[in-house]
Backbone as JSON, one array per atom type, in Angstrom:
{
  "sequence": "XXXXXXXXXXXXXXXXXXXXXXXXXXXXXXXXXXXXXXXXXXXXXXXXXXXXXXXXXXXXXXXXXXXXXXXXXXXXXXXXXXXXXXXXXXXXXXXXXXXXXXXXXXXXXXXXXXXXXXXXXXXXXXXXXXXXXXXXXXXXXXXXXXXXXXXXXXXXXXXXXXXXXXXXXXXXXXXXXXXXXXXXXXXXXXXXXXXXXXXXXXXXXXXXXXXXXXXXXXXXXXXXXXXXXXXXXXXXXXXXXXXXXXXXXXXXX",
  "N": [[-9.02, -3.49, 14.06], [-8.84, -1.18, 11.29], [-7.52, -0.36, 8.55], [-5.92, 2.38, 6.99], [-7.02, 4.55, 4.36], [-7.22, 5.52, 1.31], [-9.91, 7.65, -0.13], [-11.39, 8.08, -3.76], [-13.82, 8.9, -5.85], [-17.22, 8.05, -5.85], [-18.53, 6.28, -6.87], [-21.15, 3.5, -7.51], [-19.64, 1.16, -8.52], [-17.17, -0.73, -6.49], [-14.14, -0.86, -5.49], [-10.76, -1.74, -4.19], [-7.81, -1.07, -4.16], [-4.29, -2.09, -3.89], [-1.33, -0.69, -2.59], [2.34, -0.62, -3.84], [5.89, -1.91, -3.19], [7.34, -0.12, -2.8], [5.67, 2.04, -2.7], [2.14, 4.03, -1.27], [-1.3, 4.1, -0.03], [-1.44, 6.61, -1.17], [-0.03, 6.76, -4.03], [-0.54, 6.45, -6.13], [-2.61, 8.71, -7.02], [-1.77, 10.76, -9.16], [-2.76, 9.5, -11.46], [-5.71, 10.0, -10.24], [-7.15, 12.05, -11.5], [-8.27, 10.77, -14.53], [-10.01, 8.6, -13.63], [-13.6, 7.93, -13.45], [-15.12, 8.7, -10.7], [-17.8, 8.58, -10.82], [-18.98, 6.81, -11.53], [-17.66, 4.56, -10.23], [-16.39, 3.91, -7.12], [-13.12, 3.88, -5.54], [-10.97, 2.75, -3.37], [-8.12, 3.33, -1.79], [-5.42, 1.71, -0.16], [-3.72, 1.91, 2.5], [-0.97, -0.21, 3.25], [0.43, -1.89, 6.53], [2.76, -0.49, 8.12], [2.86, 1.2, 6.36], [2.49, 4.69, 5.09], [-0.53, 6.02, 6.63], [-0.58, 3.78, 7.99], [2.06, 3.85, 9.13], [4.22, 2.68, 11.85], [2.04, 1.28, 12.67], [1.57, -1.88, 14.39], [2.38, -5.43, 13.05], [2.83, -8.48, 10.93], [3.9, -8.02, 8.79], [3.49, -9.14, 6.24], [2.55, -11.26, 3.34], [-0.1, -12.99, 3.14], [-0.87, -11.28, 5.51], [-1.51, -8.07, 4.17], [-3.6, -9.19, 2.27], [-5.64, -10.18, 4.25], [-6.32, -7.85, 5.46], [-7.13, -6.02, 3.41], [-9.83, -7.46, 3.1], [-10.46, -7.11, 5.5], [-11.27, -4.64, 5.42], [-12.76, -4.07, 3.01], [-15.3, -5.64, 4.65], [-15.68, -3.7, 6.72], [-16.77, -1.67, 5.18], [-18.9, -2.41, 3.89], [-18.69, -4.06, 1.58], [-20.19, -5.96, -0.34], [-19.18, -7.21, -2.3], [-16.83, -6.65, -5.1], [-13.88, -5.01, -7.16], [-10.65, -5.46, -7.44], [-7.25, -3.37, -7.44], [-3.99, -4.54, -7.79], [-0.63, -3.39, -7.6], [2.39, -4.48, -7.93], [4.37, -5.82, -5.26], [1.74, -5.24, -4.2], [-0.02, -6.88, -6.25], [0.76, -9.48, -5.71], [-0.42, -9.48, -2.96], [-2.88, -9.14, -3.64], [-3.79, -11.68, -4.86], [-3.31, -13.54, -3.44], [-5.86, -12.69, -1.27], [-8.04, -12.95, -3.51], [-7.88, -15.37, -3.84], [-8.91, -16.04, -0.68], [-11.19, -15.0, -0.9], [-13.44, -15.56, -2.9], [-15.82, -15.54, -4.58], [-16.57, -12.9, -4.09], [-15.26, -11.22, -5.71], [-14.96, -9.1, -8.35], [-13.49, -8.1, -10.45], [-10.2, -8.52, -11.55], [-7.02, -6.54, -11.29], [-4.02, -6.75, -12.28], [-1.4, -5.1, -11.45], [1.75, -4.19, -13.11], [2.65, -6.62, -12.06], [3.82, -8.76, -8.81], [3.93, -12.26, -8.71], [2.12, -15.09, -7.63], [4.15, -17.26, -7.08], [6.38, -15.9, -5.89], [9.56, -14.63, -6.37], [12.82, -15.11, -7.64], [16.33, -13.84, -7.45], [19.57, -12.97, -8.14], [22.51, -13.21, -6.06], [23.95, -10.34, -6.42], [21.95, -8.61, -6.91], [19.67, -8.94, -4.88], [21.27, -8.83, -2.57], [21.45, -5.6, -2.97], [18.63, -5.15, -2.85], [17.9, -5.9, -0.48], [19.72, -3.84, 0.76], [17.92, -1.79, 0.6], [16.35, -1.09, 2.72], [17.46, 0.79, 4.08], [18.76, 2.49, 2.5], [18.91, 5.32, 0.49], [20.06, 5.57, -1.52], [19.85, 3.43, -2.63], [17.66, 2.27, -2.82], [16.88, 4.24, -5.02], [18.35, 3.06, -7.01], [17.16, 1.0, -7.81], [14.6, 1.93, -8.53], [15.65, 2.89, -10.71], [16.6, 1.14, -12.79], [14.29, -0.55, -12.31], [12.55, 1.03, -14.37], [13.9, 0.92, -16.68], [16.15, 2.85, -16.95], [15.69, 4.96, -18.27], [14.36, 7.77, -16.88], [14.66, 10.91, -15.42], [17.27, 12.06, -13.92], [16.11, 13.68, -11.48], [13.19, 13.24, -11.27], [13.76, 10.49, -9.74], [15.35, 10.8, -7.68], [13.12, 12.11, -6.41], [11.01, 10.11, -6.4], [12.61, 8.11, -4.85], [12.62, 9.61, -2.56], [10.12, 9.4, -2.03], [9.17, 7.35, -1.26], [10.99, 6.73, 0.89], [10.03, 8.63, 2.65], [7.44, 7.45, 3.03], [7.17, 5.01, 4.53], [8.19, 2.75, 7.15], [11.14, 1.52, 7.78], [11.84, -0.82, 8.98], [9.57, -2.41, 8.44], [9.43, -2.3, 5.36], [12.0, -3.66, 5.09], [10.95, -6.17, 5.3], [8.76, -6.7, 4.12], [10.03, -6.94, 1.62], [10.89, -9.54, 2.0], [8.99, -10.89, 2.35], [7.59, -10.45, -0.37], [9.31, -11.68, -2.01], [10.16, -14.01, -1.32], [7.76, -15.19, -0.6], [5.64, -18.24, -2.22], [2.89, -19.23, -3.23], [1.93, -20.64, -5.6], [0.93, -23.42, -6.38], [-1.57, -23.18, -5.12], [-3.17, -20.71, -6.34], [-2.89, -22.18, -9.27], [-4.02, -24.31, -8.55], [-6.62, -23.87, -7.89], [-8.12, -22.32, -10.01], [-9.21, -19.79, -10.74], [-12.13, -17.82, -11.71], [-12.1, -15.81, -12.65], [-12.71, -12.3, -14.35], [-9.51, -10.8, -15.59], [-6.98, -8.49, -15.51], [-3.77, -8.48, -16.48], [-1.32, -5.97, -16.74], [1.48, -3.96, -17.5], [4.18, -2.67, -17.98], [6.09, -1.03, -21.23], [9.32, -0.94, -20.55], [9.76, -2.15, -18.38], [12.13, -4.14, -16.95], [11.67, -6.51, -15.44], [9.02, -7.57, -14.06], [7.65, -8.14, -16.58], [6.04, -8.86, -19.8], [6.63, -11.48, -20.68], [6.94, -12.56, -18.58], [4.31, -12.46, -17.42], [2.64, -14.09, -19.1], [3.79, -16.82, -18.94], [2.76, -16.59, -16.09], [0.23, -15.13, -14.57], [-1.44, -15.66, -17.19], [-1.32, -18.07, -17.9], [-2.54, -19.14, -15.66], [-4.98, -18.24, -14.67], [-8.26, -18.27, -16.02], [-9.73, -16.38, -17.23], [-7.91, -14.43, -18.0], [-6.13, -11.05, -19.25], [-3.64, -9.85, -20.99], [-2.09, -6.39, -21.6], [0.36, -4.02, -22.66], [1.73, -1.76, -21.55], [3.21, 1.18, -23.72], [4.69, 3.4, -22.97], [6.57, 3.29, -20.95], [7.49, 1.96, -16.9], [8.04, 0.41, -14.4], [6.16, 1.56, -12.83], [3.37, 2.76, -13.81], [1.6, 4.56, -12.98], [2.89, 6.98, -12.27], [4.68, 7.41, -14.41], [3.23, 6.93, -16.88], [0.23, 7.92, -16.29], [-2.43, 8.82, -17.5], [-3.0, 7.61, -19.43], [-2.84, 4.73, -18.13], [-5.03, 5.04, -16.14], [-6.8, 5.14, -18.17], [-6.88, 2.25, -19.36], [-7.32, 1.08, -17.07], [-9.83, 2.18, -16.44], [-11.5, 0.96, -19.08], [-11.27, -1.97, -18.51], [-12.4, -2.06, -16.42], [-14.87, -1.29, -17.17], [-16.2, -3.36, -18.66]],
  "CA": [[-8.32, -2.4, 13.38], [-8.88, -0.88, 10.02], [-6.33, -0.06, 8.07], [-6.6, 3.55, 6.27], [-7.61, 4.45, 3.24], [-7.64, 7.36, 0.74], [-11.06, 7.29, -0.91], [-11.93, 8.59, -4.34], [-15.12, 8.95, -5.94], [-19.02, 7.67, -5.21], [-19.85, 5.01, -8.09], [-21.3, 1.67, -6.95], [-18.58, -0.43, -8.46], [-16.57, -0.64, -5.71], [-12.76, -1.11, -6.26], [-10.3, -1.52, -3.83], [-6.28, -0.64, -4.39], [-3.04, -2.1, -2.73], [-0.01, -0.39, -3.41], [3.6, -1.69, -3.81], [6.97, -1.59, -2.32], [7.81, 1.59, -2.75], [4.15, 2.89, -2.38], [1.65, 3.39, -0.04], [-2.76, 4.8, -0.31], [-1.74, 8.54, -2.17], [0.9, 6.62, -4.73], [-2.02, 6.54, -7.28], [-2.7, 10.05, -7.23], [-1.43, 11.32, -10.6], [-3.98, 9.54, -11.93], [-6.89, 9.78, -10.22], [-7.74, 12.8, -12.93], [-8.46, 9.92, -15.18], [-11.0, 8.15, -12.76], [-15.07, 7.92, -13.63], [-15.68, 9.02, -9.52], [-19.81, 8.75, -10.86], [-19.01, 4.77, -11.88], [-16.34, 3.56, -9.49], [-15.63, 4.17, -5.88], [-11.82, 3.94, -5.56], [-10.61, 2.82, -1.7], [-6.83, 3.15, -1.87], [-5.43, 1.19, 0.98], [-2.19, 1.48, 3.42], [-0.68, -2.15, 4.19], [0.45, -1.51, 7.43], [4.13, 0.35, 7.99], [3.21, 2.52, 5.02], [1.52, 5.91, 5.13], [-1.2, 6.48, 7.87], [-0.24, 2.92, 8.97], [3.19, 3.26, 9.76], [4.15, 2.43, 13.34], [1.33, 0.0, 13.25], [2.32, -3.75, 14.61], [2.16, -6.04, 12.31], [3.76, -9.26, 10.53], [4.25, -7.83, 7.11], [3.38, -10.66, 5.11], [0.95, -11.13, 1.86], [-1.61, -12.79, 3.9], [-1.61, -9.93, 6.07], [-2.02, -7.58, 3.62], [-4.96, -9.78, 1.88], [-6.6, -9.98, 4.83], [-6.57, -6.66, 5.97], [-8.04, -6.18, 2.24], [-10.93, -7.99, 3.06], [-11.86, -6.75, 6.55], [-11.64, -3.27, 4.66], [-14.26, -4.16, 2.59], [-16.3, -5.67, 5.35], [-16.16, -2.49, 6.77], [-17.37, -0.68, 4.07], [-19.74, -2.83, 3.96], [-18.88, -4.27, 0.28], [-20.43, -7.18, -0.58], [-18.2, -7.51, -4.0], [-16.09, -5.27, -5.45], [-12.53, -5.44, -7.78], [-9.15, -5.17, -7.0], [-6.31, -3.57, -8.33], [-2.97, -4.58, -7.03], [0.49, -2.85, -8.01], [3.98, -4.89, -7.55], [3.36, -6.76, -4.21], [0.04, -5.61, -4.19], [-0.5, -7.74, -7.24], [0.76, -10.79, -5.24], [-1.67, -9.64, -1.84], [-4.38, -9.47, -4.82], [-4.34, -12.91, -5.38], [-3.75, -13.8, -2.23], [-7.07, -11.85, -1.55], [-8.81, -13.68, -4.31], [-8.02, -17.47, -2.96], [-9.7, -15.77, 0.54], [-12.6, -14.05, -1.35], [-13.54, -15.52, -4.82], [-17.29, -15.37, -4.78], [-16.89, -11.51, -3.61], [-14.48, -10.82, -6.35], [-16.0, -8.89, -9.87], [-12.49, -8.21, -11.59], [-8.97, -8.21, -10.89], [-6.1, -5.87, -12.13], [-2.55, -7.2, -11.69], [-0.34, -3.65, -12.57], [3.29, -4.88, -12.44], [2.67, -7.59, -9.92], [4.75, -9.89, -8.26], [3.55, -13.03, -9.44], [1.9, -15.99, -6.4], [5.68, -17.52, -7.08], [7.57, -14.8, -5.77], [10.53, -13.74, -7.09], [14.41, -14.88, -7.86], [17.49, -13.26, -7.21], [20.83, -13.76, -7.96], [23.04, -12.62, -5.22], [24.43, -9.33, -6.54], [20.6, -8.25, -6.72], [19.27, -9.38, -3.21], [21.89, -7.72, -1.59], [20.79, -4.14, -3.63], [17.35, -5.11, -2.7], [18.18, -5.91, 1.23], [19.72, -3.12, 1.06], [17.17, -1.0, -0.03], [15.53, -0.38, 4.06], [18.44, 1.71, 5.03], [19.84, 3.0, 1.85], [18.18, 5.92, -0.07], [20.65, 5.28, -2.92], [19.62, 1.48, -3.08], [16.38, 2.81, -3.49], [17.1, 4.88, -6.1], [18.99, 2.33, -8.26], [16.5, 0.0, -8.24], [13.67, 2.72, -9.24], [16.32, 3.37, -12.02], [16.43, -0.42, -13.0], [13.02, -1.24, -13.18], [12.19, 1.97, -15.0], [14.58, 1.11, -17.9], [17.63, 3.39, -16.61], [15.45, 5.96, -18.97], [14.15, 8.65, -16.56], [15.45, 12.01, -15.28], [17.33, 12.37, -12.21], [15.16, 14.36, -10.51], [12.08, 12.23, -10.82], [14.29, 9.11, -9.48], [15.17, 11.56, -6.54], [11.58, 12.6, -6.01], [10.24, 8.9, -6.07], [13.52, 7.25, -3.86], [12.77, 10.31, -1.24], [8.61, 9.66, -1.41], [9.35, 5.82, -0.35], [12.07, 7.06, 2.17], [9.48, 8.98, 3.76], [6.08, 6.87, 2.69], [7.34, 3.43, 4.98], [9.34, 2.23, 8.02], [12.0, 1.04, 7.57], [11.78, -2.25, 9.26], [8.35, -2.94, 7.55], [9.77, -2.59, 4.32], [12.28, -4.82, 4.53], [10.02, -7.54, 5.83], [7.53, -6.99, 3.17], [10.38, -7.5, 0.7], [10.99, -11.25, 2.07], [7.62, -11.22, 2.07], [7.15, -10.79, -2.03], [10.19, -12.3, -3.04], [10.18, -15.72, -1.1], [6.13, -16.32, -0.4], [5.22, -19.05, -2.79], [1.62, -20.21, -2.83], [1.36, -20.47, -7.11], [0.52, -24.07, -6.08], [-2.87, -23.16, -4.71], [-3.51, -20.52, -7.53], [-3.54, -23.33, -10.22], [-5.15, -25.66, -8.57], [-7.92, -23.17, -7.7], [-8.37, -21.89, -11.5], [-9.89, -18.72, -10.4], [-13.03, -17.89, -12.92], [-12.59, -13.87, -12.72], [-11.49, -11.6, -15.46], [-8.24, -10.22, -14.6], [-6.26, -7.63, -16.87], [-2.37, -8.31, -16.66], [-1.04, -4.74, -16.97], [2.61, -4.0, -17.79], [5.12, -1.35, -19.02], [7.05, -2.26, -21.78], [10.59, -0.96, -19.96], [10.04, -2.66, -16.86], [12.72, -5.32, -16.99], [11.76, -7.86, -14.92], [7.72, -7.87, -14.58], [7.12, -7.91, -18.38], [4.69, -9.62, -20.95], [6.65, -12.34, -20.73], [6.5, -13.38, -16.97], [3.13, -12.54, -17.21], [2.01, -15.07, -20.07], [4.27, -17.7, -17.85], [2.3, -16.49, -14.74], [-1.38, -14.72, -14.76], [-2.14, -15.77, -18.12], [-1.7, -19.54, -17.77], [-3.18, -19.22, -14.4], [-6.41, -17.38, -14.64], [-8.62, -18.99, -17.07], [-10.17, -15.03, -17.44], [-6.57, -13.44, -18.07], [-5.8, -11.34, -20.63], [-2.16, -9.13, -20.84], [-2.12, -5.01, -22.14], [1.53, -3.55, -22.41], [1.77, 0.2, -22.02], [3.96, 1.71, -24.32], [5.94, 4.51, -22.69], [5.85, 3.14, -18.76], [8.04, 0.85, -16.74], [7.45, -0.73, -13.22], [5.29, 2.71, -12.37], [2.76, 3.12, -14.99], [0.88, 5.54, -12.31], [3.79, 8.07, -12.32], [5.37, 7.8, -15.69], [1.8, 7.4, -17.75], [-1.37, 8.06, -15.46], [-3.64, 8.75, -18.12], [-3.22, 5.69, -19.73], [-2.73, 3.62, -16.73], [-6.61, 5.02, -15.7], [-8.02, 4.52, -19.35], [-6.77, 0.72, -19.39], [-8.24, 0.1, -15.65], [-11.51, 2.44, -16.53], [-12.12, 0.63, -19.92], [-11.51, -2.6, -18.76], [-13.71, -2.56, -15.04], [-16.59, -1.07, -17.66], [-16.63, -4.3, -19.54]],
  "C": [[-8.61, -2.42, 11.88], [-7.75, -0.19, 9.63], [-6.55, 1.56, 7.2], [-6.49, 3.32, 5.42], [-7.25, 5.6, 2.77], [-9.06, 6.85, -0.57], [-11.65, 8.26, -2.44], [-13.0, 8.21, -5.23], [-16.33, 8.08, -4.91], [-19.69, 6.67, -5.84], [-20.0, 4.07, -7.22], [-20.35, 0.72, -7.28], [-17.27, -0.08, -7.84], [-14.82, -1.19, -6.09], [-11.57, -0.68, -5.15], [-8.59, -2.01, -4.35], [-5.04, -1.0, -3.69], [-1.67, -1.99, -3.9], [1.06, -1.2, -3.27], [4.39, -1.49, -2.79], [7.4, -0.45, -1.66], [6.73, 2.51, -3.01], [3.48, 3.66, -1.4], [0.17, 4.02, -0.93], [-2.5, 5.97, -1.27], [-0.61, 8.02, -3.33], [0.26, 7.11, -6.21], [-2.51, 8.03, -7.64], [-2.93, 10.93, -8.7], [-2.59, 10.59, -11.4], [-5.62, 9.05, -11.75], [-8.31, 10.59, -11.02], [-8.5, 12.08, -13.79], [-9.79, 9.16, -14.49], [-12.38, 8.29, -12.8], [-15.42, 7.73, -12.02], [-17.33, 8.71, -9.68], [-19.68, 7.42, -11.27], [-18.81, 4.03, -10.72], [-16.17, 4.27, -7.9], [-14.05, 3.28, -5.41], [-11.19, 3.51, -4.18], [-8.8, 2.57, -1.91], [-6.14, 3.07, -0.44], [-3.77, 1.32, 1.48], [-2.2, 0.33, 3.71], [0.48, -1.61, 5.61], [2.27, -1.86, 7.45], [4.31, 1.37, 6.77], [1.9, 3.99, 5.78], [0.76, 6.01, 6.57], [-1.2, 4.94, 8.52], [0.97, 2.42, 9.33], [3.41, 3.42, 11.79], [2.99, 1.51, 13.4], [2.25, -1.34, 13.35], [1.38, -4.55, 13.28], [3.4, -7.23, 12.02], [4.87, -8.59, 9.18], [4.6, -8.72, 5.95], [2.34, -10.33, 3.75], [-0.23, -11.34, 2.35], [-1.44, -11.85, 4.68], [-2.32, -8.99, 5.52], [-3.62, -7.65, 2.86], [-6.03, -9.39, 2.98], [-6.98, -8.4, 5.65], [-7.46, -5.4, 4.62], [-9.38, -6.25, 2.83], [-11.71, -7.74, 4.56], [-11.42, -5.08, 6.36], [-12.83, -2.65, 4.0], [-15.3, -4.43, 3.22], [-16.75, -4.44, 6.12], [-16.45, -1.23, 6.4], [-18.31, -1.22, 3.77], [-20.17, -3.42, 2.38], [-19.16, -5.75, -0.15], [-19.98, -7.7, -1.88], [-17.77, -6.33, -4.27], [-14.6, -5.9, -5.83], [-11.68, -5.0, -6.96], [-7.84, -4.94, -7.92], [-4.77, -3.85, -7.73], [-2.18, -4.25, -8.0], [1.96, -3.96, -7.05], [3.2, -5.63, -6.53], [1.98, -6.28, -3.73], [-0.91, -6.48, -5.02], [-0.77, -9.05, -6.21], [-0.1, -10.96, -3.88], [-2.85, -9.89, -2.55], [-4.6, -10.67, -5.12], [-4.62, -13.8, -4.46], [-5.52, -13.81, -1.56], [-7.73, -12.92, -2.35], [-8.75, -15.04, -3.98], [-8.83, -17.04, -1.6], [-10.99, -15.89, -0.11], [-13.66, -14.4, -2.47], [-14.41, -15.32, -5.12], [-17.6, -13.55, -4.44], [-16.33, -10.57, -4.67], [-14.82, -10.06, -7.77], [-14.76, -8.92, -10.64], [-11.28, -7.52, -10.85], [-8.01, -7.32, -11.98], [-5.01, -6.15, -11.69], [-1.76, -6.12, -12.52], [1.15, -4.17, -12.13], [3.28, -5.64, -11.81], [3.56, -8.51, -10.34], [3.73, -10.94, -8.52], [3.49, -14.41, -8.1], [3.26, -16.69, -6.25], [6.46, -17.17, -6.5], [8.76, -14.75, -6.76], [12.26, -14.71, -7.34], [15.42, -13.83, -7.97], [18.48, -13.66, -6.73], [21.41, -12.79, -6.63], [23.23, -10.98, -4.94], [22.67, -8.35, -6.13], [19.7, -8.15, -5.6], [20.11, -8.63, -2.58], [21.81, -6.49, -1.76], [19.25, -4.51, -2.73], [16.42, -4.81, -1.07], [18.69, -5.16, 1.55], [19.47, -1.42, 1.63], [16.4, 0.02, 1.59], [16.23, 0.46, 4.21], [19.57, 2.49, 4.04], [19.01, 3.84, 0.92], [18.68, 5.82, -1.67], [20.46, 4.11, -3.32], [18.26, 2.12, -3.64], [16.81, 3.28, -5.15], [17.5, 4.12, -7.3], [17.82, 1.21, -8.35], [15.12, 0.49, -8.89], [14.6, 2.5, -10.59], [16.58, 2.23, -12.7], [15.25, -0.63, -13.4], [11.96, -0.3, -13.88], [12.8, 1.71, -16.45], [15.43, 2.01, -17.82], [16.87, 4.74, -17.58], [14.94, 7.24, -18.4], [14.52, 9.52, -16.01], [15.99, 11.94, -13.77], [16.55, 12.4, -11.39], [13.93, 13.91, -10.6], [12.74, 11.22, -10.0], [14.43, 9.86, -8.03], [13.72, 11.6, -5.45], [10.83, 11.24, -5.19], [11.3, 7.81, -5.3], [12.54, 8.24, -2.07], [11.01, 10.03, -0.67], [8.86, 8.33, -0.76], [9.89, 5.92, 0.66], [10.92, 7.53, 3.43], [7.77, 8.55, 3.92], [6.19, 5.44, 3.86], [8.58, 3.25, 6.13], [9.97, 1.2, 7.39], [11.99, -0.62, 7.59], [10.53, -3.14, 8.73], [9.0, -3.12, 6.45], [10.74, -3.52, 3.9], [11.81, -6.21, 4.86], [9.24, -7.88, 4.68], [9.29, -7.2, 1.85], [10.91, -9.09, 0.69], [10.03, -11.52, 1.91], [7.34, -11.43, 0.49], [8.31, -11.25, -2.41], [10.34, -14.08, -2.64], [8.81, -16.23, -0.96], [6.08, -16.83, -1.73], [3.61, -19.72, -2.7], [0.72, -20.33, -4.43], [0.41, -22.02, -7.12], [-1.26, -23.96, -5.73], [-3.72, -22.86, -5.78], [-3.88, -21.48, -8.55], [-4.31, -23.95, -9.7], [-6.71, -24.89, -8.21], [-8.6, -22.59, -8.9], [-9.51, -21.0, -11.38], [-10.58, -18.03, -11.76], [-13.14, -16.25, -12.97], [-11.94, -13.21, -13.3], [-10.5, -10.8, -14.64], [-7.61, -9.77, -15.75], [-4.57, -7.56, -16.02], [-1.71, -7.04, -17.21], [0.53, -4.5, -16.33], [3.14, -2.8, -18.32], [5.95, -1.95, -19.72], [9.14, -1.59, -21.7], [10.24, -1.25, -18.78], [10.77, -4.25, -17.22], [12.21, -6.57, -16.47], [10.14, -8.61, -14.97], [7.32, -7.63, -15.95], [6.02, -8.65, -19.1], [5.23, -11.2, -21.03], [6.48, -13.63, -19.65], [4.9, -13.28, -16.52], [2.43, -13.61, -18.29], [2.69, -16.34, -19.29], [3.66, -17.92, -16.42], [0.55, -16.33, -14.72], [-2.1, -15.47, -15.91], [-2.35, -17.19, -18.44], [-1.91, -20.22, -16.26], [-4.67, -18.85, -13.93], [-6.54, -17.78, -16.0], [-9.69, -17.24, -18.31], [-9.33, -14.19, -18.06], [-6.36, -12.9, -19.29], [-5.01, -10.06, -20.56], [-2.47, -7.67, -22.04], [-0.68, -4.33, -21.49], [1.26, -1.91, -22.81], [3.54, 0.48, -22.27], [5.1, 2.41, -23.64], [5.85, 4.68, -20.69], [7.16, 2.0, -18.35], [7.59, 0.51, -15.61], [6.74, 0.46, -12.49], [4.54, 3.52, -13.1], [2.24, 4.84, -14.24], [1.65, 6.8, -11.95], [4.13, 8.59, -13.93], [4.05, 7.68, -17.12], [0.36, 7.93, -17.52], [-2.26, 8.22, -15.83], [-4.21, 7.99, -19.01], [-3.71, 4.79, -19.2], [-4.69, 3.87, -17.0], [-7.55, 4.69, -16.89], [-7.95, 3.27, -19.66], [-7.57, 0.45, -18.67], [-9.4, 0.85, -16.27], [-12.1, 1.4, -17.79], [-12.61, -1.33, -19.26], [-12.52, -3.3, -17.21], [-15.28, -1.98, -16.06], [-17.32, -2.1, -18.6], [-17.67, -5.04, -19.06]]
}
């Protein structure tokens, strides 16, 4: 089984995409405007219970996701090619990269969950666990890791696209999945030699500049951290033409 895809452009440097929680393959969208299609071929990937792979069986783990990464690319037939991961696609991205490393040209960690996973105090976990079966859990936690600063009716828009982007029971699997997998252990000791751009909003409370200089940046000996200005834990909604001139400038290095 292959997992789908949404594919934009034709360049040779190949570049495949895993979205987040509250994602799935078309999250990216807004700015694929931004996108050098004549550089970069773009493969934006469903992890399976999202988008054109919901109702698939599955565990819904990180290594799943990784590896369903990587026999993506084999059947595309990519013998190297980057990766950008978003939120727990960050943390399948690295995943991914301990599988792959010799296949790997450059990584993009946008908001990611960090090989560690996550903490949460009580009050928080139970918002978070609540999140499969509650469209208003959703919602408050968009409105949280946005910085409480955006309009209703976007927060609406982007609770109701997750509502109807992901099963239910996948999603809350994949959130035990990025908040308790741990495998930072490996990360260090593997001291992965591939540039990697730490990419951040600077109202996203919790993934910030500072868990990323604690995480990616004294983990990857390549790493090097870019805070966007007017963004929080969804650069690809709330800036998109940014977002794409960070990732285009820094896969043309």
């Amino acid at each position: 089984m292959v997992n789908t895809y949404h594919r934009y452009g034709k360049g040779a440097h190949a570049v495949i995409v895993l979205h987040g929680w509250f994602g799935d393959a078309w999250a990216f969208a807004p700015m694929e405007v931004g996108l050098d299609g004549h550089r970069c071929s773009y493969f934006f990937m469903d992890s399976r219970g999202y988008g054109g792979m919901r109702g698939a069986a599955g565990d819904c783990t990180i290594e799943e996701i990784a590896r369903d990464a990587l026999a993506l690319a084999d059947s595309l037939g990519l013998a190297t090619f980057s990766v950008i991961g978003h939120s727990m696609g960050g943390m399948a991205m690295e995943r991914l990269a301990l599988l792959a490393p010799g296949r790997l040209r450059q990584l993009v960690a946008l908001a990611p969950v960090p090989s560690c996973g996550v903490a949460f105090d009580d009050a928080a976990r139970a918002l978070f666990m609540d999140a499969a079966g509650s469209l208003q859990s959703r919602r408050a936690i968009i409105d949280r890791s946005t910085g409480g600063r955006l309009s209703a009716a976007w927060l609406d828009w982007k609770a109701g696209y997750s509502w109807a982007s992901a099963d239910p029971a996948a999603f809350a699997k994949y959130f035990l999945a990025w908040s308790d997998t741990d495998f930072s252990g490996e990360v260090k000791q593997a001291r992965l030699d591939v540039p990697l751009l730490a990419l951040v909003g600077r109202h996203d409370p919790r993934f910030d500049a500072a868990l990323m200089r604690r995480t990616y940046l004294a983990w990857y000996p390549q790493a090097r951290l870019e805070v966007l200005d007017n963004a929080g834990h969804y650069p690809m909604n709330e800036t998109p033409l940014a977002l794409a001139a960070s990732i285009e400038a820094f896969l043309g290095d």
